Coordinates of C-alpha atoms in Angstrom, one line a residue:
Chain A
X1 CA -27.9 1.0 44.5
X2 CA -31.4 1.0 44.6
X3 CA -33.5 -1.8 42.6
X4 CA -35.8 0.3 41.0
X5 CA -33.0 2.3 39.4
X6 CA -33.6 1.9 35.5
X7 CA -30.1 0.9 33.6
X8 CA -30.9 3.5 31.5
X9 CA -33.3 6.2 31.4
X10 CA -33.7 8.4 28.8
X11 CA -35.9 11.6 28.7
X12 CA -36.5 14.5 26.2
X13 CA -33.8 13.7 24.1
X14 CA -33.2 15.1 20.5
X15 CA -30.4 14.6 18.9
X16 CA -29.4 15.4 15.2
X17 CA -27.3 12.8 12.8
X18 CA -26.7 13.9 8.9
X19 CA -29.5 15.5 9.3
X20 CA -32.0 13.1 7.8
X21 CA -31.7 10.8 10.9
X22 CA -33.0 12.2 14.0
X23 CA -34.7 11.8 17.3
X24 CA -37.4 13.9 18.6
X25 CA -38.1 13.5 22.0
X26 CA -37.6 10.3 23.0
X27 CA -38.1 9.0 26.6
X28 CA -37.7 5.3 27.4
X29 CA -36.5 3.2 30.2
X30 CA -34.6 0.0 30.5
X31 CA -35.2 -2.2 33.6
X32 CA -32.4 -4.2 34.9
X33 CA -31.9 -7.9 34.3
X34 CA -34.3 -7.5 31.6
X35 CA -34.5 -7.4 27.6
X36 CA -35.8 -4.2 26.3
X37 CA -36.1 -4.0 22.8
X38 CA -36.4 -0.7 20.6
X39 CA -38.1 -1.7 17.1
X40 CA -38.3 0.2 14.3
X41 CA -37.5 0.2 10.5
X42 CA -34.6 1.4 8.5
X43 CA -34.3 5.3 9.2
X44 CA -36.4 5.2 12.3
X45 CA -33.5 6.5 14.2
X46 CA -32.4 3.7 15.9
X47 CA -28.8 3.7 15.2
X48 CA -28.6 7.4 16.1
X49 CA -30.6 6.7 19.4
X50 CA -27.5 4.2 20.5
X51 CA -24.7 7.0 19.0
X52 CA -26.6 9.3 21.9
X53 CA -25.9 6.7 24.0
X54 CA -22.4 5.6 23.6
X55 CA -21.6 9.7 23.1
X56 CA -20.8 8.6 19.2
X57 CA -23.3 11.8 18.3
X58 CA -23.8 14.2 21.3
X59 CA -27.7 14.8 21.8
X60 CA -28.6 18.6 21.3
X61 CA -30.9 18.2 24.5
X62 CA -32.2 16.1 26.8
X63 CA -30.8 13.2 29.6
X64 CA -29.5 9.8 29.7
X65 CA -28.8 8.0 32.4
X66 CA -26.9 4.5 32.8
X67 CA -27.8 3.5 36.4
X68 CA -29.0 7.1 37.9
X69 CA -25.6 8.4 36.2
X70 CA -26.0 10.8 33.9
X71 CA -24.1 10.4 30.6
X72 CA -25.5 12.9 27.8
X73 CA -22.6 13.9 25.8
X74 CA -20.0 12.4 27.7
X75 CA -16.9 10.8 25.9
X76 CA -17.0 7.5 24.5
X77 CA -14.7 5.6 27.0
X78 CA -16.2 7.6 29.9
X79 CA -19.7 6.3 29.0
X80 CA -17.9 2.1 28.4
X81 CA -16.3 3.0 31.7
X82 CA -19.8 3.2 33.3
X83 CA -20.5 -0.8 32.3
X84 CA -21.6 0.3 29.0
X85 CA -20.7 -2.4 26.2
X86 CA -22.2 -2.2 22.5
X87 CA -22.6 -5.5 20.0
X88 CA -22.6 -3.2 16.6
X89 CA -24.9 -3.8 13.6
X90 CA -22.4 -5.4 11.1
X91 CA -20.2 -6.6 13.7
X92 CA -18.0 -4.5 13.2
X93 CA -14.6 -6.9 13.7
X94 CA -11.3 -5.4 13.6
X95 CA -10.7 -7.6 10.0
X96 CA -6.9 -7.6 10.3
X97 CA -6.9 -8.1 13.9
X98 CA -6.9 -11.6 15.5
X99 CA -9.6 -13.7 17.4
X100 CA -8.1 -13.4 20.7
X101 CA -6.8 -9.5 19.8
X102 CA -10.6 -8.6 19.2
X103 CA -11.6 -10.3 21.9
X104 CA -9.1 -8.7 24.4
X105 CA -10.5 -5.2 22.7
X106 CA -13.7 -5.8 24.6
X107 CA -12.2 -5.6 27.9
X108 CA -9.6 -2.7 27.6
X109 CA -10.3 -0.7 30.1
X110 CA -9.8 -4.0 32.4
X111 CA -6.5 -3.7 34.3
X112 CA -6.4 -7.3 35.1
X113 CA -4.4 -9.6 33.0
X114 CA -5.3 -12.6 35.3
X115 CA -9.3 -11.2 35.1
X116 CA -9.1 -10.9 31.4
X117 CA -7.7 -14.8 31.0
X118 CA -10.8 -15.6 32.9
X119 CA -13.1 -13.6 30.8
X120 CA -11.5 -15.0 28.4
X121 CA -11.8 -18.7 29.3
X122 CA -15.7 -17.8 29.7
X123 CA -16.2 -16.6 25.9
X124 CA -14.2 -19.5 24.8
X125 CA -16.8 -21.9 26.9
X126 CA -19.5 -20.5 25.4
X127 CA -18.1 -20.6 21.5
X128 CA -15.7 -23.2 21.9
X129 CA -15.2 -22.7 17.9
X130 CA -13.8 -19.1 19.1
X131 CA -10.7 -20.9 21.7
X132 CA -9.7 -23.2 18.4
X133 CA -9.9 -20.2 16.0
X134 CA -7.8 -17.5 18.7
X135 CA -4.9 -16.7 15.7
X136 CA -7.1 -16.2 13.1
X137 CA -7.7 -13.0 11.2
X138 CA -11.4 -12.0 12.7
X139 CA -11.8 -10.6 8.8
X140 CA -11.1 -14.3 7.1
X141 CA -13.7 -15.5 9.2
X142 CA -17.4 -16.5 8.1
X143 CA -20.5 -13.7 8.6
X144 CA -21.8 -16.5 11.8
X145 CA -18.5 -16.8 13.2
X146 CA -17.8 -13.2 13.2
X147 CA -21.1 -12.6 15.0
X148 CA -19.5 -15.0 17.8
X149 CA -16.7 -13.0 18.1
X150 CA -18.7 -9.4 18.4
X151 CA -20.7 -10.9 21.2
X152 CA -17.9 -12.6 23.0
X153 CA -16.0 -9.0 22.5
X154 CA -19.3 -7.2 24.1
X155 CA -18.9 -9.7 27.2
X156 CA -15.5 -9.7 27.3
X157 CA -15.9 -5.9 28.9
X158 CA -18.1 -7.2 31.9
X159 CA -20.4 -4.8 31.4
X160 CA -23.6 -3.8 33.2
X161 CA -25.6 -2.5 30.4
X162 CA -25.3 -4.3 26.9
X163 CA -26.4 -2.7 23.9
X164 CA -27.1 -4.8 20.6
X165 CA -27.4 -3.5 17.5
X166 CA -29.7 -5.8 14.9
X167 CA -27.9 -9.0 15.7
X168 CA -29.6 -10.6 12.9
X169 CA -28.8 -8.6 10.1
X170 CA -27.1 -10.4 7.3
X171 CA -27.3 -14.2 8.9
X172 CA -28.5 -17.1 7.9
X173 CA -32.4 -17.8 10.0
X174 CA -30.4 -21.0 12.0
X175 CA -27.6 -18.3 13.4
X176 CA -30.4 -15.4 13.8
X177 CA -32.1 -18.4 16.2
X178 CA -28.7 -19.3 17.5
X179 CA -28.1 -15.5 18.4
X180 CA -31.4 -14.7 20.6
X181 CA -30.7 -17.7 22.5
X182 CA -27.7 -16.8 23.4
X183 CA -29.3 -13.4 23.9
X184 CA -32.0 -14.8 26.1
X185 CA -29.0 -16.9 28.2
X186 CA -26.9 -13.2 28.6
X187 CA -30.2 -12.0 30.3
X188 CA -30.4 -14.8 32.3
X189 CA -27.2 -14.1 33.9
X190 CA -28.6 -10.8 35.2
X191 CA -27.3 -8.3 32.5
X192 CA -29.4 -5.8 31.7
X193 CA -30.1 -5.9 27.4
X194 CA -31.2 -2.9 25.0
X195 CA -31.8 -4.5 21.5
X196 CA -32.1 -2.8 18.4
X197 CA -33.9 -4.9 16.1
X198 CA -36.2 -5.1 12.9
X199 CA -37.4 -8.3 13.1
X200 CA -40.8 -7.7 15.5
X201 CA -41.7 -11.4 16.1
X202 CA -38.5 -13.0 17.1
X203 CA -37.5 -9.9 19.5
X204 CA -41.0 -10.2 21.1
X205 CA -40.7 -13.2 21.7
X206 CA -37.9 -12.8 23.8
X207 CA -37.8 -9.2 25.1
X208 CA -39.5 -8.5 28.2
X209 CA -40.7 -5.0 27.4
X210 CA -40.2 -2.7 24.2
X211 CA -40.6 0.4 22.3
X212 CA -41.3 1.6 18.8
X213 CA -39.5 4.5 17.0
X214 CA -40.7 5.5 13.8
X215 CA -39.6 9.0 12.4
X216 CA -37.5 9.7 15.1
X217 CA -40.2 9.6 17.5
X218 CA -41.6 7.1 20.0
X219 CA -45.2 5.7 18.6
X220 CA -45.4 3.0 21.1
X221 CA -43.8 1.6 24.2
X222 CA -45.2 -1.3 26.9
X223 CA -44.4 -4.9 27.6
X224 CA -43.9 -7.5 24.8
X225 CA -46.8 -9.0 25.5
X226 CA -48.2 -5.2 25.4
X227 CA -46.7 -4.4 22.4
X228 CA -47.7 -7.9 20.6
X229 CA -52.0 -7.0 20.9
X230 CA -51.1 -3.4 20.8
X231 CA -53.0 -1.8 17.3
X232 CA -51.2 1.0 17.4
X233 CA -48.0 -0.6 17.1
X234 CA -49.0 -2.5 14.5
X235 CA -50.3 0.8 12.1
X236 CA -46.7 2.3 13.1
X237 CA -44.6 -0.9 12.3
X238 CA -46.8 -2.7 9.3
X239 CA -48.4 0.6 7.8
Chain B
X1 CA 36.7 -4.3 -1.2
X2 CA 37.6 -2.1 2.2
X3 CA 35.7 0.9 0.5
X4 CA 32.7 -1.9 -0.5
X5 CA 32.6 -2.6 3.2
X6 CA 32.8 1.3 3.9
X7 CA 29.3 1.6 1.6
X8 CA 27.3 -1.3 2.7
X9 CA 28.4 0.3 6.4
X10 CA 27.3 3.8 5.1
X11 CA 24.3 2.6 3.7
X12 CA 22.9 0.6 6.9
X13 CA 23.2 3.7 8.8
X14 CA 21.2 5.8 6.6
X15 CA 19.1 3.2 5.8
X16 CA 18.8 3.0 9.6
X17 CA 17.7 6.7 9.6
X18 CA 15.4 6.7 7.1
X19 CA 13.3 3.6 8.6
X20 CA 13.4 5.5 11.3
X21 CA 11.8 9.1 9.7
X22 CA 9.7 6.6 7.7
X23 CA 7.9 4.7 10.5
X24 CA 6.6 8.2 11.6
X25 CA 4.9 8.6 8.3
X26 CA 3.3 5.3 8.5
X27 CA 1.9 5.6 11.7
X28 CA 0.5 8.9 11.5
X29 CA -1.5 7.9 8.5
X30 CA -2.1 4.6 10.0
X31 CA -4.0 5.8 13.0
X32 CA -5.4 9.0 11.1
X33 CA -5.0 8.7 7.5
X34 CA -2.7 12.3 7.2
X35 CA 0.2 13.2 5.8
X36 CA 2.0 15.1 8.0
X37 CA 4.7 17.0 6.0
X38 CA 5.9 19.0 9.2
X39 CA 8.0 15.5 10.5
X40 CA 11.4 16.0 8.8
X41 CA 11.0 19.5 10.5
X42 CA 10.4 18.2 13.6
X43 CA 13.1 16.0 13.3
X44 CA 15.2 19.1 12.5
X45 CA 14.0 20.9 16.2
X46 CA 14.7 17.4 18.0
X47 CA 18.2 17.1 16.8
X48 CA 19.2 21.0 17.7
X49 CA 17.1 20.2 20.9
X50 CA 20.0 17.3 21.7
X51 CA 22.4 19.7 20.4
X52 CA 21.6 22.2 22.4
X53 CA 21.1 19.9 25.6
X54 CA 24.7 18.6 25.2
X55 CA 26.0 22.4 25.5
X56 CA 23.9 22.7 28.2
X57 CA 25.1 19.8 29.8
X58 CA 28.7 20.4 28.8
X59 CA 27.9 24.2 30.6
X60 CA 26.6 22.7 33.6
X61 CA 30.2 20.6 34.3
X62 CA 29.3 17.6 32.5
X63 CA 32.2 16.7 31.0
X64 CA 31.8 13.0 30.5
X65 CA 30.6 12.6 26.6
X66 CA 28.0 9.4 28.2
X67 CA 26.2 12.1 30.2
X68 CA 26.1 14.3 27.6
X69 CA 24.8 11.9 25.0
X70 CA 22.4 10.9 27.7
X71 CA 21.1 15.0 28.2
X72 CA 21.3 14.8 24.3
X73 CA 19.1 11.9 23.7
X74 CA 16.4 12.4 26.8
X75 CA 15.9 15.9 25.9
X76 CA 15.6 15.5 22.1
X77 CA 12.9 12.4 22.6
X78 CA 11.0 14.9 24.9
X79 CA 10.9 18.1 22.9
X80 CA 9.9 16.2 19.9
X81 CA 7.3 14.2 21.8
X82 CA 5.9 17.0 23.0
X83 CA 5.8 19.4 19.9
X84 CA 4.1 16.1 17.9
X85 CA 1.5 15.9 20.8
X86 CA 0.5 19.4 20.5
X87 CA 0.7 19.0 16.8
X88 CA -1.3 16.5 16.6
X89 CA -3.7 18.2 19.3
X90 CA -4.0 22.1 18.0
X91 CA -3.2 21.6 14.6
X92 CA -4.2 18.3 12.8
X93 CA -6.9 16.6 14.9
X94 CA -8.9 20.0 14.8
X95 CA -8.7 19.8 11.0
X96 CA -9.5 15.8 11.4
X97 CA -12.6 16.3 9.0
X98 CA -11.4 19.0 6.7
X99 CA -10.1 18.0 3.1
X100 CA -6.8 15.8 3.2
X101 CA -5.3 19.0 1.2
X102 CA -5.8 21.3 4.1
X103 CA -3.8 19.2 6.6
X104 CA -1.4 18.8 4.1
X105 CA -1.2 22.2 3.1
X106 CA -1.4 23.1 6.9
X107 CA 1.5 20.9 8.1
X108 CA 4.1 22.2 5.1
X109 CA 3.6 25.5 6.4
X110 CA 4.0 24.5 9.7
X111 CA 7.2 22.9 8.7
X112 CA 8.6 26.1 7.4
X113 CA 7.4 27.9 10.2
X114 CA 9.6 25.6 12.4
X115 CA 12.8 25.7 9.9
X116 CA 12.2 29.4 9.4
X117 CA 12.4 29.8 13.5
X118 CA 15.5 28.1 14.1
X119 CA 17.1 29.7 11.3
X120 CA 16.1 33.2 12.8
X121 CA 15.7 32.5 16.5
X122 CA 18.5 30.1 17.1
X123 CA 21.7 31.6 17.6
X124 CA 23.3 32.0 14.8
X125 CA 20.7 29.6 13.6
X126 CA 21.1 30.4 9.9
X127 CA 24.8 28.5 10.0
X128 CA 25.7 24.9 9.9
X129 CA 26.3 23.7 14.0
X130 CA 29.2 21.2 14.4
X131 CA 27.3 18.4 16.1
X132 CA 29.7 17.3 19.0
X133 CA 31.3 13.7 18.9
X134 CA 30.1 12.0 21.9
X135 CA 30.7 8.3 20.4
X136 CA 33.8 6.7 20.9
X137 CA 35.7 7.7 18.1
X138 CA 37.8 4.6 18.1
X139 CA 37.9 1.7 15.1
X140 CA 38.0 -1.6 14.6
X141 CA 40.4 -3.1 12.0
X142 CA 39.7 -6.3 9.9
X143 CA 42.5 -6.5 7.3
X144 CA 41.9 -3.3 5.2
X145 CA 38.3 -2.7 6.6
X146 CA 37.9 -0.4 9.1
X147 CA 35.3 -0.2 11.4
X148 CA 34.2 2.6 12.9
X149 CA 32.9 2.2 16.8
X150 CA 30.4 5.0 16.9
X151 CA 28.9 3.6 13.5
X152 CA 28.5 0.4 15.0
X153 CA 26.5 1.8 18.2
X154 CA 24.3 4.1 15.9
X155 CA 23.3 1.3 13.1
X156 CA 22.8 -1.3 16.7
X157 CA 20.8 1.9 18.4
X158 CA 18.5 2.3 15.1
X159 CA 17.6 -1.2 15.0
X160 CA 17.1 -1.9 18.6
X161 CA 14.7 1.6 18.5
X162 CA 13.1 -0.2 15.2
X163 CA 12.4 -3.9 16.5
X164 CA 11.7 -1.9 20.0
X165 CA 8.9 -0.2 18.0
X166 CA 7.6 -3.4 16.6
X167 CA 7.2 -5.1 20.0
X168 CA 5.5 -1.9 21.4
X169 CA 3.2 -2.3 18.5
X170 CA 2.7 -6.1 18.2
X171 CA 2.9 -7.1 22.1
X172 CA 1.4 -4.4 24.1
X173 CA -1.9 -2.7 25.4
X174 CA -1.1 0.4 23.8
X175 CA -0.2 -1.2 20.4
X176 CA -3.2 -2.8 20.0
X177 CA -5.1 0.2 20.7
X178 CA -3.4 1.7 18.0
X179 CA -3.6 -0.7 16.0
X180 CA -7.7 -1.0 16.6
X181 CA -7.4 2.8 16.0
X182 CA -6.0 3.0 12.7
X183 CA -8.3 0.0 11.2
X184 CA -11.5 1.5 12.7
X185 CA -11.4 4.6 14.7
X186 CA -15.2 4.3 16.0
X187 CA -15.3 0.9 17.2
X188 CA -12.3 1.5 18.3
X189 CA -14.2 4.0 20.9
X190 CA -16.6 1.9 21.9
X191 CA -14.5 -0.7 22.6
X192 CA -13.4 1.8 25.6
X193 CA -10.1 2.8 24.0
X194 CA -9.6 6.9 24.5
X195 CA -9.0 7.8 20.8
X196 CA -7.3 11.4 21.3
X197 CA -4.9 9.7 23.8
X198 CA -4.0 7.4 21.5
X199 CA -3.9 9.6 18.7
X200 CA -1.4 11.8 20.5
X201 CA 0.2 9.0 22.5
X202 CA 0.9 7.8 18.4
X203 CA 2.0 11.6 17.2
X204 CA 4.4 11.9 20.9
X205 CA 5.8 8.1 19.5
X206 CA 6.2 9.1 15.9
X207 CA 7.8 12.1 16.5
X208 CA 10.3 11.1 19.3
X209 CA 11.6 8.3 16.9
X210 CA 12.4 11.2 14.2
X211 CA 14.1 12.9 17.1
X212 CA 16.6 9.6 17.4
X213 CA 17.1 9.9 14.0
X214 CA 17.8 13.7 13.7
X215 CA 20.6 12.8 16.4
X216 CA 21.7 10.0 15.1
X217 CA 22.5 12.0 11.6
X218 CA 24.3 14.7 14.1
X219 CA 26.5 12.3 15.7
X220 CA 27.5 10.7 12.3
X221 CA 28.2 13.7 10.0
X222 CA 29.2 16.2 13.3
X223 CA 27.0 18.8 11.7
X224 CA 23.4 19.8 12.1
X225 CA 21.7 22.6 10.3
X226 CA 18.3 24.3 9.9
X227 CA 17.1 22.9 6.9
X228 CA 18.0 19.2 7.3
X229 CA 14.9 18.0 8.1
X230 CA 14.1 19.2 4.4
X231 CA 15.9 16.2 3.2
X232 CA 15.2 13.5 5.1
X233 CA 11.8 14.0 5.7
X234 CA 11.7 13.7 1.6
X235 CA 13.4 10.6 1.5
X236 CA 11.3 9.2 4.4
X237 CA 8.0 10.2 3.3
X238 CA 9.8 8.4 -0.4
X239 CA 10.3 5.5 1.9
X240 CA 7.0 5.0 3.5
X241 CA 5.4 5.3 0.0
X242 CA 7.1 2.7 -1.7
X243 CA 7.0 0.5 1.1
X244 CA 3.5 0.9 1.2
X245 CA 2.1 4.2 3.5
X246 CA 0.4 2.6 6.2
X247 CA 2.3 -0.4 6.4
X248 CA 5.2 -0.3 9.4
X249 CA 7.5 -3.2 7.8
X250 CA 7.3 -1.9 4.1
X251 CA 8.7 1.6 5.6
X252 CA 11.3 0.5 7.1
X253 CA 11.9 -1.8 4.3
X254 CA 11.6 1.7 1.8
X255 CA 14.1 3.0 4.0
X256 CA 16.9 0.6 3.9
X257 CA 15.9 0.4 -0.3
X258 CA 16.2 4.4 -0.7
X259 CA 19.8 4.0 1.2
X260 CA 21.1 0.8 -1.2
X261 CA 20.2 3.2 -4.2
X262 CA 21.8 6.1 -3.0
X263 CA 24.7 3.4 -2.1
X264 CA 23.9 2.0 -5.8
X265 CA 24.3 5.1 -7.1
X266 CA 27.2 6.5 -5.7
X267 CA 29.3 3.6 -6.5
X268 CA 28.3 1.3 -9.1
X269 CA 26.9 3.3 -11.9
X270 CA 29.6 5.9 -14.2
X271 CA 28.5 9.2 -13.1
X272 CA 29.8 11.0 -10.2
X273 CA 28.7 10.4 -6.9
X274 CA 27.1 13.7 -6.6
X275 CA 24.0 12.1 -8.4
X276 CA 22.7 9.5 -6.2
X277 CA 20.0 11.2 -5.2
X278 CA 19.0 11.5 -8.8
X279 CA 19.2 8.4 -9.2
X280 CA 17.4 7.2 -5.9
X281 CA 14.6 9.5 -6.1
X282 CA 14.0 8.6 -10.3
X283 CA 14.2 5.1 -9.1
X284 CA 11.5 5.9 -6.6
X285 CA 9.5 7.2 -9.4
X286 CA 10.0 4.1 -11.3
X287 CA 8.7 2.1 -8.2
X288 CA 5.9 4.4 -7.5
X289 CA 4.3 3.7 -11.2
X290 CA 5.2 -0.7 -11.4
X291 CA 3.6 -0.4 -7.6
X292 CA 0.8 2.7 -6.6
X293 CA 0.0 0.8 -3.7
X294 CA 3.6 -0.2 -2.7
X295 CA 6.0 -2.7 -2.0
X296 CA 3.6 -4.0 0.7
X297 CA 0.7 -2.5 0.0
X298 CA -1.5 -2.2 2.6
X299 CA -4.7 -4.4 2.1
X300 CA -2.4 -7.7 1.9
X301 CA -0.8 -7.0 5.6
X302 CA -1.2 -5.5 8.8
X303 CA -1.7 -1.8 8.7
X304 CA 0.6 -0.3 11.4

């Protein structure tokens, strides 16, 4: 594979969701190994921008490719079998599922029960709260450890391209910290991160390069640092 | 106390077959939220599919009642686990987002469409078939209780089918697939997990286990006829609903319970016999307003 191969590259893509949500043309790229963030208020068309992706809401037009592969309006479990994981907004546990079931969820399509005890070791190293809670119901735990399990579920799948959807939304400001550090570490390890967030300053800080939806369309797009001076990003985001 | 024995025997073997019809209830609703009111029909086709197998076999030189019951039971599981496959695949998953009505409405029609085929298609479809006896037909005898053998192997079957069921569902891959499936079918896809598979892997499972069923009701009255599945596919939808719909333990629970009123009915209270269904199914309607939700209902437990 070549190094400059984006993880994914998206061009001229519109795509349609209950009709008030929508995306009008978007283009972006994601570098590997890096943190690229897509910001972006409520009804921006974020969430429908990662359905296109994980083929939740086919696009009407336009290409996405995870690694030079193109994926527009594939199946959902064709597009995860391409090293495509997804942290949803809300979490999204399975409540009435254990830790350890919701955890082994992450890495279905793995064929290896001896790799996924070893995936599994890994999560429980880095939430060692997860290994003590494995029999629990994921639904009677709280809102922060919850959030541990959806990330440790979004590793669990080894993927190459990790998707996060507003990790902070709903937690308490010591487990939104807690979870960009833990971000920051899952890009250190050479994963390649697209995160969907609404809070500018504590993505920027840690993203390496950005963009800006607002109405469905792209108003800006650069480097964090690019995007921190840039004015108009700020008219888009602030008003 | 030999006839008591007779009726608690009697009533584990069609609570047995109840479970069974019931379990294919809960799991279709489990992983899609339908009701599919075509499964006592399909139950119908799987056990005139075994029927039909064991004459086939029987034709072909196979004498021995084992290989027959063998033809019996591997071509009923198939049939039926194919015709709930493409069920599930032309009929219900394309109405998937239409009003719950329409894929009620859709499957009771497809369910007399099936009944109404083997009544006219089948050879002389429209007449009760005498189901051959391929159980030993031997008994056991304690004091005055008699036991039959091919009782004893269909009540053993039915539960080993049921807690077979329950490890597939609890202990494997594909259990907890459809279990992720039925509690939340989009995460579920992101997670990887190839929802139409499973949803017709679930509809092939459902339906074969209604298939073991229709046999085993063949093999224990010697008779199979066209609009059986009418019946049973009553008292198991009865079953899964006051067990709680959704909930695999509380139907096979509402099966056994719609078997010990029937039993209830037929012995202990002082009308004839002739009205336990009466009384099973009012009984049911009692349940059904102390408990909407069920004996289990489904936001306490595991669903599927």
């Amino acid at each position: 594979m070549d190094a400059q191969t984006p993880a994914i590259e998206i061009s001229g893509l519109h795509t349609a969701y209950d009709k008030a949500d929508v995306l009008i043309d978007v283009s972006l790229v994601a570098k590997p190994g890096e943190i690229t963030c897509l910001l972006g208020s409520n009804g921006a068309g974020k969430t429908t921008l990662i359905r296109s992706i994980l083929g939740l809401t086919p696009p009407h037009a336009g290409s996405i490719k995870i690694f030079g592969e193109e994926i527009a309006g594939e199946q959902t479990h064709k597009v995860i079998a391409r090293g495509v994981a997804c942290i949803p907004e809300g979490r999204k546990m399975f409540p009435k599922l254990t830790v350890v079931e919701n955890l082994r969820l992450g890495a279905y399509q793995e064929p290896s029960e001896a790799e996924i005890r070893h995936r599994l070791a890994e999560v429980y190293e880095t939430f060692p709260r997860l290994a003590e809670r494995r029999n629990q119901l994921a639904g009677t735990m709280s809102g922060g450890e919850q959030a541990m399990v959806s990330i440790g579920r979004g590793l669990m799948g080894k993927p190459r391209v990790l998707i996060i959807d507003e990790p902070s939304l709903g937690l308490s400001p010591l487990y939104v910290k807690e979870n960009f550090r833990i971000i920051e570490g899952i890009r250190d390890k050479g994963l390649t991160v697209f995160l969907v967030e609404q809070n500018v300053h504590q993505t920027l800080a840690i993203a390496d390069a950005g963009y800006v939806l607002s109405g469905g369309r792209l108003v800006a797009g650069g480097t964090a640092a690019e995007l921190k001076s840039n004015a108009e990003f700020h008219a888009a985001y602030f008003g | 106390m030999d006839l008591f024995g007779q009726y608690v025997i009697n009533g584990l073997m069609l609570g047995t077959i109840y479970a069974l019809v019931a379990v294919g209830f809960t799991l279709f609703f489990g992983v899609l939220d339908v009701i599919k009111f075509s499964h006592g029909d399909v139950l119908m086709v799987g056990a005139f599919t075994g029927f039909t197998a064991a004459a086939g076999a029987a034709a072909l030189g196979l004498s021995h009642p084992a290989l027959q019951l063998a033809a019996t039971v591997v071509f009923a599981l198939a049939g039926t686990a194919l015709l709930g496959a493409v069920i599930a695949k032309w009929l219900i998953l394309p109405l998937k987002n239409a009003p719950r009505l329409n894929i009620l409405l859709a499957t009771l029609m497809l369910g007399t469409a099936l009944r109404e085929s083997v009544r006219l298609f089948y050879p002389d479809g429209s007449n009760p078939k005498a189901f051959p006896a391929l159980l030993p037909t031997s008994a056991w005898q304690f004091g005055q209780f008699t036991l039959r053998v091919d009782s004893t192997i269909l009540v053993v079957t039915g539960i080993l089918v049921i807690v077979g069921l329950h490890l597939l569902i609890n202990r494997t891959r594909l259990g907890l697939a459809i279990r992720a499936v039925a509690q939340d079918e989009e995460t579920a896809r992101t997670m990887g997990i190839n929802y139409t598979l499973i949803v017709l892997v679930t509809f092939a499972l459902g339906s074969g286990i209604a298939a073991v069923a229709g046999v085993m009701d063949g093999l224990y009255y010697n008779e199979i006829n066209f609009g059986m599945g009418l019946l049973l596919g009553l008292i198991g939808f009865s079953a899964a609903i006051i067990g709680g719909l959704g909930n695999l333990y509380g139907a096979i629970l509402g099966g056994f319970l719609f078997a010990a009123l029937q039993m209830i009915g037929a012995v202990a209270l002082p009308f004839a016999s002739a009205y336990k269904d009466v009384f099973a199914f009012a009984v049911v309607i009692a349940l059904m307003a102390w408990k909407p939700t069920g004996l289990i209902p489904e936001r306490a437990s595991d669903r599927v």
